[in-house]
């Protein structure tokens, strides 16, 4: 809503020096969102004068029509002589009054006016259009032609009100009353503590039986309908400059006098109106629901097929308007070219907000009227708005109001809300006191009675005030949100994070510390993704939970794996030039068991019982939390430190180990075949739970078909692991590592085994044989060659031994090493290399 400051001053006596910025600060403090203040005419300087066209000479020989004019500008040019001006516009004639920018003037856009020779003549100024003065188009697309009464030589800047501050206010849905100057003026008066001159306080004649006939068949959709008739209108009458300028500043284009008046009153009072050409209305005006399939051509020239829920205005021939949205073309006010309308019927009605909103959306037709009805219009303002429209038409078009006044009003009563006087204090945490609460509510327009228990009668223009908290909000905002104390809440002491929460956070920090970047994704998946993963038909990951209202038809189910979301993030970043990537995500997957119970709809009028909540939980699928990573490109980049290396399946396996270490679990790694991984480069990640080995995840290099299907870089690797199973395998709280003051003893060993023996089995055997003195074990070399014989490989390990209470002797370290080798020989058939 655009509110010119000059128009606001008509209802509130603001201090003379108050600017738009000052008013903006006050309204923002009162809770209104003033997006900006537009300073109209700030870049406009004179001289700008009213001129009268004396002569027009048509210049020939040019590609476009050019006219050489002499214009009387009075004494504005300092000489009193006619001003010679070259102009290309053709919508004015000799004798017309126009706006002349004299040399020295600067128009919006830093357009300086000076004498210049053009088309063989010297042009001493410019005859201006609305666009050139920053007024916007008035519909003529040409020069401004002023009314005959404009005084020659007078200041056009003042005449056209070219300088003004306009407040642009974003009106929230609960403050529909601020879609009017009346509502904004009320807020301004309250913010400044000044009285309001309410433009709706008019003397309105009482309804009588000889007004224009109206029949309302749907009082629920239309609870108030006022009709007034004005006859004898001058069809040639034009909207005065002040009215046109107020409409333009408010963002509306002048059309014709009758239409401009109804728009002006709507902006002033917030009550949408409609004017019908009485000569085109057949019989009684009615309000009813449309019949399905009825047709109506609206004022925008569109023929619309009506719905049975649409509320329509009718006459004896059928629909003549879409109630509260847009009028019909058959009863449109005729313009001057058609002879004009001399008799009009004014409609001021109040319609149901929900009905109007649905109709506007159904027909994709949002209008200034529908925007106001959707947000709530003051039903008591209808008769005042009709009277204001009648008064302006009589004043500006010489019309005569008929004595008949039609007013339909459905029975209703003001809404009252009980409110404890200290309720706003409890909501805000500030002690306002009863007097402040009563005063602020009265400023809003409420009637307040009572002492400790108040009865608050809400004003008709505030349909958003429905309960005590709404009233408390009014008190708080008018007292100033900035005056609320900034105190941090003091939460009660709790038990802190659960063990599960701590594990999840540690996992995220560990992966981030290892160089992975977190990339959360939406928890949705489609069958196409499961197909791209190469899952078999009986794979349990294909059993998904379908959504009734998915955000995307391509992903209508909840995910059973984290990998597709990470693949999408990897592909997106790779396509944007980031080729060395390591991403991770932790989150829930959804694995239905088939034993879920049907979900029950919980009540909204009370707290659900424990049994109802338990029943709802029983309808949920199993939701284990997982961690997953995906890698592509270089894992270590080439630099001055040496040659880099690409990411491989071993990095994915190490990511799984890093996650498991946060749970205090040492993973068992074995070769596996599992989609979507490459059959020869896939590892099963196992942990011991209750004495049994349990699969907790998989890691490795993705299958080439999967890489192609998802559009991923070559040799992309991934890992996915279930955190809940790791938590069960963990030994409880992690123990901090003990730092020994005694030196380490390092022993290297190289073992020759069959090529089919997994390195993990050899490592496990070495660990079991080395005993408690073994601190760490690392595979640092794998060798194959003719020296070893066919089908053989050499695995070289570095074993670190350390005692917590003493320095190990060489014999002790060697004995531990020999025990480790003996265990490996016994369990894997290994042979000590070089023996």
mmCIF file of C-alpha atoms in Angstrom, residues 67-255:
data_model
loop_
_atom_site.group_PDB
_atom_site.id
_atom_site.type_symbol
_atom_site.label_atom_id
_atom_site.label_comp_id
_atom_site.label_asym_id
_atom_site.label_seq_id
_atom_site.Cartn_x
_atom_site.Cartn_y
_atom_site.Cartn_z
ATOM 1 C CA UNK A 67 5.302 20.898 -34.678
ATOM 2 C CA UNK A 68 6.672 24.347 -33.930
ATOM 3 C CA UNK A 69 4.587 25.950 -31.173
ATOM 4 C CA UNK A 70 4.373 29.309 -29.477
ATOM 5 C CA UNK A 71 3.220 29.077 -25.868
ATOM 6 C CA UNK A 72 2.175 31.854 -23.493
ATOM 7 C CA UNK A 73 3.863 31.212 -20.125
ATOM 8 C CA UNK A 74 3.020 34.587 -18.618
ATOM 9 C CA UNK A 75 5.923 36.122 -16.711
ATOM 10 C CA UNK A 76 7.482 32.732 -15.850
ATOM 11 C CA UNK A 77 10.180 33.258 -18.524
ATOM 12 C CA UNK A 78 11.031 36.754 -17.231
ATOM 13 C CA UNK A 79 9.995 38.519 -20.437
ATOM 14 C CA UNK A 80 6.301 37.866 -20.885
ATOM 15 C CA UNK A 81 6.941 37.013 -24.531
ATOM 16 C CA UNK A 82 5.566 33.726 -25.990
ATOM 17 C CA UNK A 83 7.934 30.794 -25.680
ATOM 18 C CA UNK A 84 8.944 29.019 -28.912
ATOM 19 C CA UNK A 85 9.069 25.233 -28.519
ATOM 20 C CA UNK A 86 9.526 22.318 -30.936
ATOM 21 C CA UNK A 87 7.357 19.320 -30.009
ATOM 22 C CA UNK A 88 6.526 15.968 -31.606
ATOM 23 C CA UNK A 89 3.350 15.166 -29.649
ATOM 24 C CA UNK A 90 -0.038 15.563 -31.326
ATOM 25 C CA UNK A 91 -2.603 15.192 -28.526
ATOM 26 C CA UNK A 92 -2.972 18.930 -27.868
ATOM 27 C CA UNK A 93 -4.368 21.854 -29.860
ATOM 28 C CA UNK A 94 -4.305 25.648 -29.940
ATOM 29 C CA UNK A 95 -5.857 27.000 -26.759
ATOM 30 C CA UNK A 96 -4.919 24.002 -24.579
ATOM 31 C CA UNK A 97 -3.170 24.505 -21.281
ATOM 32 C CA UNK A 98 0.083 22.515 -21.008
ATOM 33 C CA UNK A 99 3.107 22.105 -18.712
ATOM 34 C CA UNK A 100 6.245 23.848 -19.986
ATOM 35 C CA UNK A 101 9.780 23.159 -18.741
ATOM 36 C CA UNK A 102 11.758 26.351 -19.329
ATOM 37 C CA UNK A 103 15.523 26.491 -19.932
ATOM 38 C CA UNK A 104 17.367 25.814 -16.678
ATOM 39 C CA UNK A 105 14.887 23.198 -15.449
ATOM 40 C CA UNK A 106 16.139 19.713 -14.588
ATOM 41 C CA UNK A 107 13.658 16.845 -15.007
ATOM 42 C CA UNK A 108 13.837 13.385 -13.347
ATOM 43 C CA UNK A 109 16.770 11.325 -14.615
ATOM 44 C CA UNK A 110 19.056 14.429 -14.564
ATOM 45 C CA UNK A 111 17.545 15.635 -17.849
ATOM 46 C CA UNK A 112 18.556 19.305 -18.150
ATOM 47 C CA UNK A 113 16.459 21.635 -20.320
ATOM 48 C CA UNK A 114 18.256 24.265 -22.426
ATOM 49 C CA UNK A 115 17.758 26.239 -25.617
ATOM 50 C CA UNK A 116 18.830 24.225 -28.633
ATOM 51 C CA UNK A 117 18.475 24.303 -32.400
ATOM 52 C CA UNK A 118 16.547 21.352 -33.817
ATOM 53 C CA UNK A 119 14.597 20.690 -37.020
ATOM 54 C CA UNK A 120 15.707 24.108 -38.317
ATOM 55 C CA UNK A 121 14.179 25.976 -35.354
ATOM 56 C CA UNK A 122 15.369 27.118 -31.937
ATOM 57 C CA UNK A 123 13.435 25.345 -29.195
ATOM 58 C CA UNK A 124 13.363 27.280 -25.920
ATOM 59 C CA UNK A 125 12.006 24.662 -23.529
ATOM 60 C CA UNK A 126 9.891 21.535 -23.614
ATOM 61 C CA UNK A 127 6.182 20.738 -23.412
ATOM 62 C CA UNK A 128 6.050 17.855 -20.920
ATOM 63 C CA UNK A 129 4.309 14.493 -20.665
ATOM 64 C CA UNK A 130 3.509 12.695 -17.423
ATOM 65 C CA UNK A 131 6.331 10.194 -17.879
ATOM 66 C CA UNK A 132 8.883 12.992 -18.329
ATOM 67 C CA UNK A 133 7.837 14.504 -14.997
ATOM 68 C CA UNK A 134 7.948 11.195 -13.141
ATOM 69 C CA UNK A 135 4.146 11.078 -12.775
ATOM 70 C CA UNK A 136 3.581 7.900 -14.738
ATOM 71 C CA UNK A 137 1.299 7.490 -17.714
ATOM 72 C CA UNK A 138 -2.237 8.867 -17.438
ATOM 73 C CA UNK A 139 -3.518 6.665 -20.263
ATOM 74 C CA UNK A 140 -3.074 9.237 -23.036
ATOM 75 C CA UNK A 141 0.587 8.354 -23.797
ATOM 76 C CA UNK A 142 1.079 12.030 -24.640
ATOM 77 C CA UNK A 143 1.406 15.581 -23.396
ATOM 78 C CA UNK A 144 -0.346 16.617 -20.179
ATOM 79 C CA UNK A 145 -3.366 18.736 -21.094
ATOM 80 C CA UNK A 146 -4.390 20.750 -18.037
ATOM 81 C CA UNK A 147 -7.974 21.860 -17.267
ATOM 82 C CA UNK A 148 -8.979 25.254 -18.692
ATOM 83 C CA UNK A 149 -9.058 26.883 -15.244
ATOM 84 C CA UNK A 150 -5.278 26.426 -14.764
ATOM 85 C CA UNK A 151 -3.663 29.866 -14.486
ATOM 86 C CA UNK A 152 -1.105 30.723 -17.188
ATOM 87 C CA UNK A 153 2.382 31.255 -15.779
ATOM 88 C CA UNK A 154 1.644 29.579 -12.434
ATOM 89 C CA UNK A 155 4.037 27.047 -10.909
ATOM 90 C CA UNK A 156 3.284 23.617 -12.385
ATOM 91 C CA UNK A 157 5.267 21.826 -9.663
ATOM 92 C CA UNK A 158 2.779 22.978 -7.031
ATOM 93 C CA UNK A 159 -0.228 22.546 -9.324
ATOM 94 C CA UNK A 160 0.658 18.917 -10.097
ATOM 95 C CA UNK A 161 1.920 18.164 -6.581
ATOM 96 C CA UNK A 162 5.137 16.809 -8.048
ATOM 97 C CA UNK A 163 7.014 16.879 -4.747
ATOM 98 C CA UNK A 164 5.881 14.506 -2.051
ATOM 99 C CA UNK A 165 7.026 11.631 0.169
ATOM 100 C CA UNK A 166 5.263 8.318 -0.469
ATOM 101 C CA UNK A 167 5.441 5.512 2.113
ATOM 102 C CA UNK A 168 5.446 2.035 0.586
ATOM 103 C CA UNK A 169 3.972 -0.307 3.218
ATOM 104 C CA UNK A 170 3.977 -4.112 3.027
ATOM 105 C CA UNK A 171 0.635 -4.918 4.631
ATOM 106 C CA UNK A 172 0.569 -8.306 6.348
ATOM 107 C CA UNK A 173 -2.599 -10.458 6.041
ATOM 108 C CA UNK A 174 -3.689 -9.686 9.628
ATOM 109 C CA UNK A 175 -3.678 -5.929 9.061
ATOM 110 C CA UNK A 176 -6.045 -5.556 6.134
ATOM 111 C CA UNK A 177 -7.339 -2.265 7.565
ATOM 112 C CA UNK A 178 -3.991 -0.714 6.565
ATOM 113 C CA UNK A 179 -4.866 -1.193 2.886
ATOM 114 C CA UNK A 180 -6.457 2.249 3.203
ATOM 115 C CA UNK A 181 -5.374 5.775 4.111
ATOM 116 C CA UNK A 182 -7.900 5.606 6.937
ATOM 117 C CA UNK A 183 -6.130 2.636 8.522
ATOM 118 C CA UNK A 184 -2.627 4.025 8.033
ATOM 119 C CA UNK A 185 -3.737 7.394 9.380
ATOM 120 C CA UNK A 186 -5.130 5.651 12.468
ATOM 121 C CA UNK A 187 -1.759 3.979 13.089
ATOM 122 C CA UNK A 188 0.047 7.275 12.448
ATOM 123 C CA UNK A 189 -2.195 9.167 14.868
ATOM 124 C CA UNK A 190 -1.650 6.511 17.543
ATOM 125 C CA UNK A 191 2.129 6.510 17.000
ATOM 126 C CA UNK A 192 2.305 10.310 17.392
ATOM 127 C CA UNK A 193 -0.338 10.547 20.103
ATOM 128 C CA UNK A 194 -2.440 12.867 17.916
ATOM 129 C CA UNK A 195 -6.199 12.891 17.210
ATOM 130 C CA UNK A 196 -7.540 11.275 14.042
ATOM 131 C CA UNK A 197 -10.001 12.876 11.661
ATOM 132 C CA UNK A 198 -11.808 9.713 10.586
ATOM 133 C CA UNK A 199 -12.943 10.119 6.944
ATOM 134 C CA UNK A 200 -15.661 7.506 7.536
ATOM 135 C CA UNK A 201 -17.522 9.739 10.010
ATOM 136 C CA UNK A 202 -20.105 11.060 7.567
ATOM 137 C CA UNK A 203 -23.795 11.891 7.820
ATOM 138 C CA UNK A 204 -25.488 9.043 5.978
ATOM 139 C CA UNK A 205 -29.238 9.069 5.221
ATOM 140 C CA UNK A 206 -31.258 6.238 6.671
ATOM 141 C CA UNK A 207 -32.228 3.379 4.353
ATOM 142 C CA UNK A 208 -35.694 3.561 2.856
ATOM 143 C CA UNK A 209 -37.999 1.489 0.678
ATOM 144 C CA UNK A 210 -37.629 3.377 -2.599
ATOM 145 C CA UNK A 211 -33.943 2.835 -3.283
ATOM 146 C CA UNK A 212 -32.670 0.702 -6.153
ATOM 147 C CA UNK A 213 -34.091 -2.833 -5.721
ATOM 148 C CA UNK A 214 -31.579 -5.361 -4.332
ATOM 149 C CA UNK A 215 -32.090 -9.030 -3.441
ATOM 150 C CA UNK A 216 -29.459 -10.993 -1.444
ATOM 151 C CA UNK A 217 -30.009 -14.759 -1.668
ATOM 152 C CA UNK A 218 -26.829 -15.708 0.234
ATOM 153 C CA UNK A 219 -26.495 -13.700 3.467
ATOM 154 C CA UNK A 220 -23.545 -15.865 4.539
ATOM 155 C CA UNK A 221 -21.585 -14.770 1.479
ATOM 156 C CA UNK A 222 -22.825 -11.145 1.520
ATOM 157 C CA UNK A 223 -23.898 -9.828 4.925
ATOM 158 C CA UNK A 224 -24.176 -6.174 3.861
ATOM 159 C CA UNK A 225 -25.133 -4.479 0.593
ATOM 160 C CA UNK A 226 -25.643 -0.740 0.108
ATOM 161 C CA UNK A 227 -26.901 0.726 -3.193
ATOM 162 C CA UNK A 228 -27.071 4.429 -4.090
ATOM 163 C CA UNK A 229 -28.031 6.087 -7.362
ATOM 164 C CA UNK A 230 -26.722 9.307 -8.904
ATOM 165 C CA UNK A 231 -28.300 10.834 -12.008
ATOM 166 C CA UNK A 232 -27.541 13.790 -14.254
ATOM 167 C CA UNK A 233 -23.799 13.227 -14.443
ATOM 168 C CA UNK A 234 -21.838 15.291 -16.953
ATOM 169 C CA UNK A 235 -20.395 12.667 -19.352
ATOM 170 C CA UNK A 236 -17.588 15.069 -20.326
ATOM 171 C CA UNK A 237 -16.459 15.691 -16.744
ATOM 172 C CA UNK A 238 -12.823 14.786 -16.042
ATOM 173 C CA UNK A 239 -11.130 13.904 -12.801
ATOM 174 C CA UNK A 240 -9.489 16.986 -11.278
ATOM 175 C CA UNK A 241 -5.719 17.124 -11.028
ATOM 176 C CA UNK A 242 -5.632 16.567 -7.254
ATOM 177 C CA UNK A 243 -7.635 13.330 -7.581
ATOM 178 C CA UNK A 244 -5.562 12.057 -10.492
ATOM 179 C CA UNK A 245 -2.315 12.812 -8.662
ATOM 180 C CA UNK A 246 -3.422 11.017 -5.491
ATOM 181 C CA UNK A 247 -4.333 7.943 -7.503
ATOM 182 C CA UNK A 248 -0.996 8.045 -9.340
ATOM 183 C CA UNK A 249 0.986 8.407 -6.129
ATOM 184 C CA UNK A 250 -0.911 5.458 -4.676
ATOM 185 C CA UNK A 251 0.045 3.376 -7.726
ATOM 186 C CA UNK A 252 -3.215 3.502 -9.715
ATOM 187 C CA UNK A 253 -3.835 4.899 -13.211
ATOM 188 C CA UNK A 254 -6.629 7.437 -13.760
ATOM 189 C CA UNK A 255 -9.340 6.040 -16.081
#
